[in-house]
Amino acid sequence: MTDATMTEFALPRPRAATADHPVARALLTATAMFFIALFLLLPLITVFAQALKNGVSTALAAIVEPDALSAVKMTLIAAGIAVPLNVVFGLAASWAISKFDFRGKSFLITLIDLPFSVSPVISGLVYVLLFGMMGWFGPWLREHDIKIIFAIPGIVLATMFVTFPFVARELIPLMSDQGRDEEEAATSLGASGLQTFRRVTLPNIKWGLLYGVLLCNARAMGEFGAVSVVSGHIRGQTNTMPLHIEVLYNDYQFVAAFAVASLLALLALVTLTVKTFLEWHYADEIAAVHKH
Amino acid sequence: MSLVVESVAKRFDRFPALKGVSFSAPKGCFLALLGPSGSGKTTLLRILGGLEFAEAGRVKFEDGDWLALPARERRAGFVFQQYALFRHMTVAKNIAFGLEVRGRRHRPPRGEISRRVEELLSLVQLDGLGKRYPSQLSGGQRQRVALARALAIEPRMLLLDEPFGALDAKVRKELRMWLRHIHDKTGITTVFVTHDQEEAMELADLVAILNQGSIEQIGSPAEIRRSPASYFVADFIDSPIRPSAEQVVPFPETRAARH
């Protein structure tokens, strides 16, 4: 058989009906990669490069300096209070929305999204208008010697406001999709409300919950706008990490600013790594829960 | 009579789902609730299971006020159309669930639980599949796990909501006979919801035919075949026999069609 007869009978290479042309595929992938490199990877590298410009010891010195440590502490306090409270709220809201029908349900869903659509500056400002010296509750708070604005409570409140939707938004579609069949089955088998929640509801949503918590935490630690309005920028007292970075930057202390920034970026990277590791480690279990 | 249902009524928003349903069934009976979708049969079953609440009426079971018991204390084994297996648990864990959530005093020891699970697995012919997850089973196997799970609590009443609705015709037929066999073996009063008249007539001791929230007729399959009480019943069970003149209850759809 010659080569000529071979080509005559050769069939086109089999391809899936939905497959795109290889050139188109390569082009799309390259575009995506280019944008990720330009907008995500490059800035991240810059942060670390700037921080380490004058060596590791200079960067470390900027982090262990008292004002910086106070900012780290403040950030951890804000996230440490806001995240658990948002978990409780997110669980309650998504439970109510996905498992029950009640009046005002669609209104509640819209309301949960409010922090996403409102500018963070406004989120901070409403608390100043409510609890500030000139605000609605201002005189009463002053009489009772309670300080909310320019103090920790204000920062926690503002952080909570902007992170409100994260857990609920993650859980509502998940729980609606799962319906109430399994809970009903558990009840008919004699489980109490608490047992049903602990043994059936929670295991089914734990991955969504974890994901929501991680996102919520990342945002809580990184929030700038809303916290900036209520904090008052008192160095060593009411500055969180993002605020401290801004202060340093405005003082032309670029290396210090980038050193603290890389610590914040590191926290984000740890978050992502933990998430990826958990997803990889429990891949089988996740598949079992999501498949019907 | 062991199960007595008296004028049970329920509305969803303003739409009446059940308009005062009454009937009774003897102990150990296999009762089928048969009707088209929207006839109220599932609502009635869910009321018996405590998953839905009646607005009016009473239910007596073994001389006790059944509706006064909360769902978790009724020991009514409920089998759902979509199985509702706990997807994050193995088959064995699913079956053991009802025993493991019992209070410490009523909970059997661990060895006893696993022995019971093995027993039930072999009753539903799934020996050796205890370690699988529900997602690794076929539809017919899943429904058998659901039944084993319901039987594990030694239910006083077994409630099945179109249990074979999602399965193909062949598996349906097999499981049908097998379910009847299990019922005869355990003798548990069983209420079975279906829209398939063949399934109801073949399986049940007593068939209640529901239409728009009311019972059109209740009786043994033979009785219903012999003398359907209304045009609706005759039509629904594909009977060549038409109801005799004095029995005729006006059939709303036919009336509507004439206008």
Short mmCIF file of C-alpha atoms in Angstrom, two decimals, chain A residues 177-178 181-192 195 199-200 203-204 287-292, chain B residues 46 51 71-72 76 78 80 82 84-89 97-98 100-102 133 135 142 149-150 153:
data_model
loop_
_atom_site.label_atom_id
_atom_site.label_comp_id
_atom_site.label_asym_id
_atom_site.label_seq_id
_atom_site.Cartn_x
_atom_site.Cartn_y
_atom_site.Cartn_z
CA ASP A 177 -30.37 22.89 46.73
CA GLN A 178 -30.23 20.21 49.39
CA ASP A 181 -35.72 15.89 52.86
CA GLU A 182 -32.72 14.74 54.87
CA GLU A 183 -33.74 16.79 57.90
CA GLU A 184 -37.26 15.40 57.67
CA ALA A 185 -35.89 11.90 57.45
CA ALA A 186 -33.73 12.52 60.52
CA THR A 187 -36.72 13.83 62.48
CA SER A 188 -38.89 10.89 61.55
CA LEU A 189 -36.09 8.59 62.70
CA GLY A 190 -36.29 10.19 66.12
CA ALA A 191 -33.49 12.78 66.02
CA SER A 192 -33.94 16.00 68.00
CA GLN A 195 -29.03 16.13 66.62
CA ARG A 199 -25.40 15.05 62.36
CA VAL A 200 -27.17 15.92 59.11
CA PRO A 203 -21.88 17.79 57.65
CA ASN A 204 -23.74 18.57 54.42
CA ALA A 287 -17.74 14.43 45.80
CA ALA A 288 -19.98 12.13 47.85
CA VAL A 289 -21.81 15.06 49.39
CA HIS A 290 -22.33 16.92 46.14
CA LYS A 291 -23.36 14.01 43.98
CA HIS A 292 -26.91 12.77 44.30
CA ARG B 46 -47.00 13.69 55.59
CA LEU B 51 -44.02 16.37 58.76
CA ALA B 71 -42.89 13.49 64.63
CA ARG B 72 -39.79 12.21 66.37
CA ALA B 76 -43.22 6.26 61.93
CA PHE B 78 -40.91 7.37 56.46
CA PHE B 80 -39.22 9.38 50.63
CA GLN B 82 -36.11 10.84 46.43
CA ALA B 84 -33.41 11.34 51.30
CA LEU B 85 -30.44 9.22 52.38
CA PHE B 86 -27.79 11.02 54.41
CA ARG B 87 -25.27 11.44 51.63
CA HIS B 88 -22.26 11.98 53.86
CA MET B 89 -22.79 8.69 55.70
CA PHE B 97 -28.96 6.51 62.42
CA GLY B 98 -32.33 5.99 64.09
CA GLU B 100 -27.73 6.04 67.38
CA VAL B 101 -29.76 9.19 68.02
CA ARG B 102 -31.72 7.53 70.81
CA TYR B 133 -21.83 5.73 50.16
CA SER B 135 -23.80 8.03 45.67
CA ARG B 142 -30.81 3.41 47.45
CA ARG B 149 -33.22 2.69 57.60
CA ALA B 150 -36.95 3.16 58.26
CA ILE B 153 -36.31 1.96 64.37
#
